[in-house]
CSV table of C-alpha atoms in Angstrom, one decimal:
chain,number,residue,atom,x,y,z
A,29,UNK,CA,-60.3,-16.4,10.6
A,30,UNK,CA,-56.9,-15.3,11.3
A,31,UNK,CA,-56.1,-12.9,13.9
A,32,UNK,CA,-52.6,-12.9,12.6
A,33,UNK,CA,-51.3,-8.7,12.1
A,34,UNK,CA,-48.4,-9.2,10.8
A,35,UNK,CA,-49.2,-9.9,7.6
A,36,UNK,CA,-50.8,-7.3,5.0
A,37,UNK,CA,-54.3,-7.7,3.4
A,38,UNK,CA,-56.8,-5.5,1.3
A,39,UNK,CA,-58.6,-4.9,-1.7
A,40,UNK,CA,-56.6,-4.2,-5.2
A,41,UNK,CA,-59.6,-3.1,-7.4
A,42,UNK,CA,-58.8,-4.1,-11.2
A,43,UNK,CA,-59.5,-1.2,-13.6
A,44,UNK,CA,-59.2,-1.3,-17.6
A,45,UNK,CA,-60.7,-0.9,-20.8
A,46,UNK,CA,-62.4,-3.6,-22.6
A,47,UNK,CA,-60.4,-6.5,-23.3
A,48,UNK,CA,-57.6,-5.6,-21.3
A,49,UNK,CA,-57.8,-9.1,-19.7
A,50,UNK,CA,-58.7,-8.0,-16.4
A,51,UNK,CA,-60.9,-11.4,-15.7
A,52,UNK,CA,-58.1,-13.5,-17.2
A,53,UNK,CA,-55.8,-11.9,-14.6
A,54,UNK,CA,-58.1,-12.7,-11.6
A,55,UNK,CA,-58.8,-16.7,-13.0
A,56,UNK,CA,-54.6,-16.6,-13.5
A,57,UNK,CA,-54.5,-15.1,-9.9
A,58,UNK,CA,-56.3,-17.7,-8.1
A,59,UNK,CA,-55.4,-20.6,-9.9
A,60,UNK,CA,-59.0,-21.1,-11.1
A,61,UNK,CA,-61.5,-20.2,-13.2
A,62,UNK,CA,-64.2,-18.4,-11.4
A,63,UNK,CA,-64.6,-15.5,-13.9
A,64,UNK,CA,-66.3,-15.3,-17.5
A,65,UNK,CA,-63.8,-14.8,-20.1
A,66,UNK,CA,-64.1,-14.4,-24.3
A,67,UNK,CA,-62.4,-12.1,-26.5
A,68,UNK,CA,-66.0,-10.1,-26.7
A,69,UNK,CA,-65.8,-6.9,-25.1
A,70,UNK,CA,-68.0,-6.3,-22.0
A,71,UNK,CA,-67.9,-9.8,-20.5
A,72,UNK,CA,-67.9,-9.1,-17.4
A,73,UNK,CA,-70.9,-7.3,-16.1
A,74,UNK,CA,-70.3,-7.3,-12.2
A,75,UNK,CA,-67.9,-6.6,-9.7
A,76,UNK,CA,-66.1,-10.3,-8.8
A,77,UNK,CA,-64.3,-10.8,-5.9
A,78,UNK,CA,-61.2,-13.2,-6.0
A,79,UNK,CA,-59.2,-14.0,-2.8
A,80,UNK,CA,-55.6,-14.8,-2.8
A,81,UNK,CA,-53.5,-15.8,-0.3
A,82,UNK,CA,-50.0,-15.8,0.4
A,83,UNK,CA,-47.7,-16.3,3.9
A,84,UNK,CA,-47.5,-12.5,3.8
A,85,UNK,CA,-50.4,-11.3,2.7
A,86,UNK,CA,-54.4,-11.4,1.7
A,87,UNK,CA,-54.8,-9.6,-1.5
A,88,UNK,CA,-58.9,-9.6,-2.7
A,89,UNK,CA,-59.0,-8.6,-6.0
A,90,UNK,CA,-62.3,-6.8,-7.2
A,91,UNK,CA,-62.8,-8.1,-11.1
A,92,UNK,CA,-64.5,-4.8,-12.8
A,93,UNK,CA,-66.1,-4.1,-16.0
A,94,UNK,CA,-64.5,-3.1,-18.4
A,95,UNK,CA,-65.0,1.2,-18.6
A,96,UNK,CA,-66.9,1.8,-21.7
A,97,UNK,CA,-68.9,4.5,-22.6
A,98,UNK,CA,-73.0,4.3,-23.4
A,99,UNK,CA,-76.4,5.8,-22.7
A,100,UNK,CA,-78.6,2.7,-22.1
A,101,UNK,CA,-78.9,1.4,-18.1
A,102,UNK,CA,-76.6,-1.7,-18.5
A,103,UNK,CA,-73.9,0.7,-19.8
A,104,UNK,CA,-74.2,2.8,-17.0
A,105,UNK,CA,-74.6,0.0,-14.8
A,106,UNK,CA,-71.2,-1.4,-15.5
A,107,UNK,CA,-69.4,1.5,-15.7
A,108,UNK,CA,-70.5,2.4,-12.2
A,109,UNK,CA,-69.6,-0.9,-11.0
A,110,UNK,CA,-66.1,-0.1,-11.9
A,111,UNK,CA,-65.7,3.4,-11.0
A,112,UNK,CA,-67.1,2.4,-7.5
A,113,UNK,CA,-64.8,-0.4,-7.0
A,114,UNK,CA,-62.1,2.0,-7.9
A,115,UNK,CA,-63.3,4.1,-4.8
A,116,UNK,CA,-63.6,1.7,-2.4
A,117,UNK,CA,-60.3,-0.3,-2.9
A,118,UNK,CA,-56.5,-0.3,-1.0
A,119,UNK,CA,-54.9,-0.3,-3.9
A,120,UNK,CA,-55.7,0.4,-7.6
A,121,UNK,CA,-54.5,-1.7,-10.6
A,122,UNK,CA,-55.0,-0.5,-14.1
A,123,UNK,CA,-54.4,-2.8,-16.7
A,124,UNK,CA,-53.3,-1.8,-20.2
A,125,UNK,CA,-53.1,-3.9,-23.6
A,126,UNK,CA,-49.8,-3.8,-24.7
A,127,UNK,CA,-50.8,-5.3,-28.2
A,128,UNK,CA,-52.9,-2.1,-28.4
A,129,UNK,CA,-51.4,1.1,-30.4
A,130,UNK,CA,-53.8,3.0,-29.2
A,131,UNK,CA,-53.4,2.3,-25.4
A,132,UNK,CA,-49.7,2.7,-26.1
A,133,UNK,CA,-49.9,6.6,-27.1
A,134,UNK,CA,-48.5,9.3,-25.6
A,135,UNK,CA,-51.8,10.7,-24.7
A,136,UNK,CA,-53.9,7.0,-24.4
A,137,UNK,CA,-55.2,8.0,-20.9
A,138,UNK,CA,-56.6,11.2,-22.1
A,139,UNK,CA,-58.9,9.9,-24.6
A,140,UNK,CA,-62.3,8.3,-24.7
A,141,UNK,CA,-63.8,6.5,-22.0
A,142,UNK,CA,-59.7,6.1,-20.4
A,143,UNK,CA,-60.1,10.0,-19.3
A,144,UNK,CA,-62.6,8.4,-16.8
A,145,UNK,CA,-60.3,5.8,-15.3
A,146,UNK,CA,-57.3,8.5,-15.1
A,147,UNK,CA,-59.3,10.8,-13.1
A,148,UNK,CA,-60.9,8.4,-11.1
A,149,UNK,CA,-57.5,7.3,-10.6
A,150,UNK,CA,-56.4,11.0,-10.0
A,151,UNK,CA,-59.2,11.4,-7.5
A,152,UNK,CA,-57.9,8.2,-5.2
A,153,UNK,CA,-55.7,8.7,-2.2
A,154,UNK,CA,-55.0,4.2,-2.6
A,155,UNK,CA,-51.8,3.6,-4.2
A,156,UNK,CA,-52.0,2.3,-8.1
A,157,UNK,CA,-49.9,0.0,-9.7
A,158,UNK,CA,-50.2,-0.3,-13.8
A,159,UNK,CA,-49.7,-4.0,-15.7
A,160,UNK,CA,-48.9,-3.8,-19.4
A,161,UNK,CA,-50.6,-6.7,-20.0
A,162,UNK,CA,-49.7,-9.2,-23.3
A,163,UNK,CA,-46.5,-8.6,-23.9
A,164,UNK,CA,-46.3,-11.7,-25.4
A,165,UNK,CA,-48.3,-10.1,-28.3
A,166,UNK,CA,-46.3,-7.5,-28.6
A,167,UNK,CA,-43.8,-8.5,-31.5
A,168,UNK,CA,-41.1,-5.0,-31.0
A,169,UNK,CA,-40.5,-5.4,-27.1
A,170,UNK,CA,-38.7,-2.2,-27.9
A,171,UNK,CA,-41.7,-0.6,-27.6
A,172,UNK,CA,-42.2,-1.4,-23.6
A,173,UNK,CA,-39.0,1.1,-22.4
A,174,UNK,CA,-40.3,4.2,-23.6
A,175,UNK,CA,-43.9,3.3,-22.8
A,176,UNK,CA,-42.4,2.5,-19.2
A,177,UNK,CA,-40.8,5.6,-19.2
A,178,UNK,CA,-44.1,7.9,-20.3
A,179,UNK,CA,-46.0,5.9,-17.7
A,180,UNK,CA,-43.9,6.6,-15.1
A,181,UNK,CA,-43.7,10.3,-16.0
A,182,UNK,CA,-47.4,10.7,-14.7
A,183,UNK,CA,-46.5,9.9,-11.1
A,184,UNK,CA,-48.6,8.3,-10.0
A,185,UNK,CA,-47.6,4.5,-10.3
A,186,UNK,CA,-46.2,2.7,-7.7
A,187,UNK,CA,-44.8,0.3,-10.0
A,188,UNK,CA,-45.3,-0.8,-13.7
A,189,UNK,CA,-45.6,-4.3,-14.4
A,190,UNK,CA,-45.1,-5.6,-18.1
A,191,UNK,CA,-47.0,-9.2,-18.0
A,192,UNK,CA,-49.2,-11.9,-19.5
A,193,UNK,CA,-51.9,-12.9,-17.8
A,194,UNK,CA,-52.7,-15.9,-20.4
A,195,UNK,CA,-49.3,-17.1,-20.1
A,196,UNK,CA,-49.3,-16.4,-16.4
A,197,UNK,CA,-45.7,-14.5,-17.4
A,198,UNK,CA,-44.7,-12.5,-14.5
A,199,UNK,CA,-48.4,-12.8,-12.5
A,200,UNK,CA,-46.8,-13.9,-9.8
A,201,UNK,CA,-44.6,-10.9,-9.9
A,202,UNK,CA,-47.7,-8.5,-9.7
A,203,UNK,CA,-49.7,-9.8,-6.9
A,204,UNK,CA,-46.4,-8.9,-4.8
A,205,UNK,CA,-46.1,-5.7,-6.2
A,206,UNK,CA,-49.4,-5.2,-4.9
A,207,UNK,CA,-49.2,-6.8,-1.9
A,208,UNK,CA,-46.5,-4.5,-0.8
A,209,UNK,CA,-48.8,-1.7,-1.1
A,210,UNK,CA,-51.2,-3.0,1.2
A,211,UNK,CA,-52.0,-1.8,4.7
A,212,UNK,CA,-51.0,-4.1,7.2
A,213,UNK,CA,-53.5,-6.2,9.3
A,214,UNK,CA,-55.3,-9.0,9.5
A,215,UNK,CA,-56.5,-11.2,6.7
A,216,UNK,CA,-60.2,-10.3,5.8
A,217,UNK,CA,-61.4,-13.6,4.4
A,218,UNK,CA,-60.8,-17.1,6.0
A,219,UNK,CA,-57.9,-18.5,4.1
A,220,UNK,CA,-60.1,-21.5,2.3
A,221,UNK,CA,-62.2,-19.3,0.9
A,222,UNK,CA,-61.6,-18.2,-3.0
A,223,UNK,CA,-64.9,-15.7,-4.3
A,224,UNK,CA,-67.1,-14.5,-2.2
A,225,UNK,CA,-70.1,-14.8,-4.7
A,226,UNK,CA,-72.5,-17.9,-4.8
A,227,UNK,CA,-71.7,-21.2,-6.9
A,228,UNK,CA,-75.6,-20.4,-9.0
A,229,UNK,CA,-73.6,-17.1,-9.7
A,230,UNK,CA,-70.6,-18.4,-11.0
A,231,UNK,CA,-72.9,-21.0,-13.2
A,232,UNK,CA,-74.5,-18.1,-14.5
A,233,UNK,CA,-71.3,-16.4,-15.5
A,234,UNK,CA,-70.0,-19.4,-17.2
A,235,UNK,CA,-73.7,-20.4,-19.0
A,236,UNK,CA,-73.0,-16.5,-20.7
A,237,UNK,CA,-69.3,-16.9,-21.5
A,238,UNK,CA,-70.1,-20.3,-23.4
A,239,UNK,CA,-72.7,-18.0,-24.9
A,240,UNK,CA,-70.2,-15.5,-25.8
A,241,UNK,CA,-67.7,-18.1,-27.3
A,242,UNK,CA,-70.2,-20.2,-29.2
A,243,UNK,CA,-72.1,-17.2,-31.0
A,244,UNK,CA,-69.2,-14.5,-31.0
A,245,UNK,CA,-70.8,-11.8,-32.9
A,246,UNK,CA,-73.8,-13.5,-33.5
A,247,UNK,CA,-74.7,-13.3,-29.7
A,248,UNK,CA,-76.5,-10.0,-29.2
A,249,UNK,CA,-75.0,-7.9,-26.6
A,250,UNK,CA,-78.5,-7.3,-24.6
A,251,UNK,CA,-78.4,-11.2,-23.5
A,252,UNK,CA,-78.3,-12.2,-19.4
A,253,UNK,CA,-78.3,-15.2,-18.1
A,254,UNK,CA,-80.6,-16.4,-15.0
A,255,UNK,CA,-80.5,-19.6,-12.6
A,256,UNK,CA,-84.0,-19.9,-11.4
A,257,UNK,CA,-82.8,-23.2,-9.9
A,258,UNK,CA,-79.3,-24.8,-8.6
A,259,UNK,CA,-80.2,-27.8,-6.7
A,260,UNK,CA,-77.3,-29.9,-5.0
A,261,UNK,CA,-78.9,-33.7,-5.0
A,262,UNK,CA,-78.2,-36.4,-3.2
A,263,UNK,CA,-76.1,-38.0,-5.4
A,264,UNK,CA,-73.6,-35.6,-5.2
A,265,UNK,CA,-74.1,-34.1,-8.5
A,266,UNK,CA,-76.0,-30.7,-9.1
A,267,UNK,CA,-78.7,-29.7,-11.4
A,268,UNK,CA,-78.9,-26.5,-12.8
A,269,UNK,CA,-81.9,-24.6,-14.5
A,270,UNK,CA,-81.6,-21.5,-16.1
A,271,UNK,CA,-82.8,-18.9,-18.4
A,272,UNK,CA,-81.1,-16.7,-21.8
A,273,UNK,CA,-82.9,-13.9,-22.4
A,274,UNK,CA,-83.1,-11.7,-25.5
A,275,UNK,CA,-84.9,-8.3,-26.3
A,276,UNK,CA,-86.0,-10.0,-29.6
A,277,UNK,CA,-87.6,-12.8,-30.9
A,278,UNK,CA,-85.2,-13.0,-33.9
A,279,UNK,CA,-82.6,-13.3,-31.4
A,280,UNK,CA,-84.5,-16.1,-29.6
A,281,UNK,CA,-83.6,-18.1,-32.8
A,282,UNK,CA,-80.0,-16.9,-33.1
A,283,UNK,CA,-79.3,-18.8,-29.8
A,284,UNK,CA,-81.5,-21.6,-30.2
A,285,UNK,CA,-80.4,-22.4,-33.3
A,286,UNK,CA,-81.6,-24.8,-35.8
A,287,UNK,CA,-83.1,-27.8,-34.7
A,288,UNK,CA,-81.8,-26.5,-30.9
A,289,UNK,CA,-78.7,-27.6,-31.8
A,290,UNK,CA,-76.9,-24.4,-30.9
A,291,UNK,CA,-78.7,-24.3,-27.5
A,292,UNK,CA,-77.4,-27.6,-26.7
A,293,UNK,CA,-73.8,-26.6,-27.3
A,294,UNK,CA,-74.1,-24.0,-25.0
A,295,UNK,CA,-75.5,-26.4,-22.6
A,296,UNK,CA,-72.8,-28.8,-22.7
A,297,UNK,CA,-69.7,-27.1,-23.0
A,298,UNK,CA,-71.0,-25.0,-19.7
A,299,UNK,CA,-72.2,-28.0,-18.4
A,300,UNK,CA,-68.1,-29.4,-18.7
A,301,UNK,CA,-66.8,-25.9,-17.4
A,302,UNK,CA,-69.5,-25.7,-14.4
A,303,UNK,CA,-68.3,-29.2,-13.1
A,304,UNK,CA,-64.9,-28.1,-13.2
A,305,UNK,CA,-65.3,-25.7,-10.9
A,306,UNK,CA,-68.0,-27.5,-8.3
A,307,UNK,CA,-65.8,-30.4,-8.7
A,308,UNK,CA,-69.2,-32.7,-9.3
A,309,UNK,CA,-71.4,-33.7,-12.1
A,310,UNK,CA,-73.1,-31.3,-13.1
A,311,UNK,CA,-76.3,-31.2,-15.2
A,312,UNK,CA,-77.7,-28.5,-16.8
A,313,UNK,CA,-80.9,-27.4,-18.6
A,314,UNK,CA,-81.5,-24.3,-20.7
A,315,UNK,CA,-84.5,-22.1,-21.9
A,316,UNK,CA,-84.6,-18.9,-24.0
A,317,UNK,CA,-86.9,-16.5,-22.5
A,318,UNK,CA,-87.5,-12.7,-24.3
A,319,UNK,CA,-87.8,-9.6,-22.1
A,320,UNK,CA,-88.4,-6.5,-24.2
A,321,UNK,CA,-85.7,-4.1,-23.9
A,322,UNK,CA,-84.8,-5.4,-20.3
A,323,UNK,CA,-81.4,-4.0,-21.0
A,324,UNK,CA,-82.4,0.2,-21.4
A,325,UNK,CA,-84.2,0.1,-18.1
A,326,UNK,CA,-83.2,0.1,-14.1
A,327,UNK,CA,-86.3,-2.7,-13.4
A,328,UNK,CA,-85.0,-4.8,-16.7
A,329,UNK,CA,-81.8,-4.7,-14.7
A,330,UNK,CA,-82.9,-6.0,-11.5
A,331,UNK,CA,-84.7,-8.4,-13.2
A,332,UNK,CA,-81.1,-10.1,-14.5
A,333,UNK,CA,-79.8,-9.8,-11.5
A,334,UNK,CA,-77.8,-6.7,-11.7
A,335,UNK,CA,-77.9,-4.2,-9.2
């Protein structure tokens, strides 16, 4: 590792509502997909670390949920996952939609479950830096001067970054916006070194975002995926085993499908993203497992994996 000082390096934390693109940033970020993705709200479940490096700085982003309220234990799970990452970071990014009306109001961060980003953002003594994110949906660009202008009213961004993270539009521009806000010191990762989660992690991640794309609202929000097995061979290639669970039994046939043919989908199209990302063959085998309401209790939780 580095013992280099002049450089600057921390933790930017990204914060947002659902489907602000927060994991589409971090995949844009690095370069690489190492981060579920799918226009279905809630699809990321877990805090994600991403590591970039430039010349003059290490910035580690810290992929969040997306804030959202609800009364059953994964709810609350994910929303604690993002309001602690908020806590424990250098600097604070919150990401807005800027396709969104509603995220575009006067008094948008005063409102539903964006009162408890603002205040936790309130609360922080860590710089924060705000990214309208897809402008390139937004058809009246007028729109983004006065929205710039109420934003900036509130005093407490260090900058305001209009971007696209899908298009990559101005990305590059953020990470040294937040880079300058960074304490200076050593870099905190070694340099090669991209996530700091576990390759049967990021299977699992992509197993459920092929999940999310291939069912869309089909896919019933209380399903986790678990790699019971990730077995680098001596071929080079890795086999992968893992398990979709369901509270239902009627659900167990929504991602089976008929004839399994739905299952198998699944299986392949993760299979094709896995590899891409181990940079091997990749095989991968899939079961459907039901857990009873695994998703309204803390054990259910730790069961799939989050806690």
């Amino acid at each position: 590792m580095s013992d280099t000082i002049d450089i600057r390096a921390g933790f930017c934390a990204i914060l947002g509502l659902p489907n602000a693109g927060k994991s589409t940033l971090l995949n844009a970020a690095l370069g690489k997909k190492i981060a579920a993705v799918s226009p279905k709200p809630q699809t990321t479940r877990n805090r994600i670390v991403g590591i970039v490096n430039r010349p003059d700085a290490q910035v580690v982003f810290v992929d969040t949920p997306g804030v959202q309220h609800g009364h059953n234990a994964l709810r609350k799970y994910m929303l604690d996952e993002a309001l602690a990452a908020a806590v424990d970071c250098d600097v604070a990014l919150l990401m807005l939609d800027a396709s969104d009306p509603r995220q575009r109001a006067e008094d948008a961060l005063e409102r539903g479950a964006a009162v408890e980003l603002w205040q936790a953002l309130a609360r922080l003594d860590a710089p924060a830096i705000c990214a309208l994110n897809k402008v390139d949906r937004l058809r009246d660009k007028a729109l983004l001067l006065p929205w710039i202008e109420s934003l900036s009213r509130l005093g407490r961004f260090e900058e305001i970054v209009p971007m696209s993270a899908l298009r990559g539009t101005n990305v590059p521009e953020l990470i040294a916006a937040i880079a300058r806000q960074l304490p200076p010191g050593p870099r905190l990762f070694p340099e090669d070194m991209v996530t700091d989660r576990a390759e049967s992690f990021l299977a699992a991640e992509l197993i459920r975002e092929q999940l999310y794309l291939q069912l869309g609202d089909e896919l019933p929000y209380a399903s986790a995926v678990v790699v019971e097995q990730f077995e680098e061979r001596s071929g080079g290639d890795v086999a992968i085993y893992a398990v979709i669970y369901v509270e239902r039994d009627s659900q167990r046939g929504i991602v089976v499908g008929r004839g399994g043919a739905r299952i198998k989908e699944v299986g392949q199209r993760a299979r094709a993203e896995i590899a891409k990302v181990l940079g091997c063959p990749v095989h991968v085998r899939l079961h459907v497992k039901v857990a009873p309401e695994w998703s309204s209790e803390p054990r259910g939780l730790r069961k799939m994996g989050y806690e």
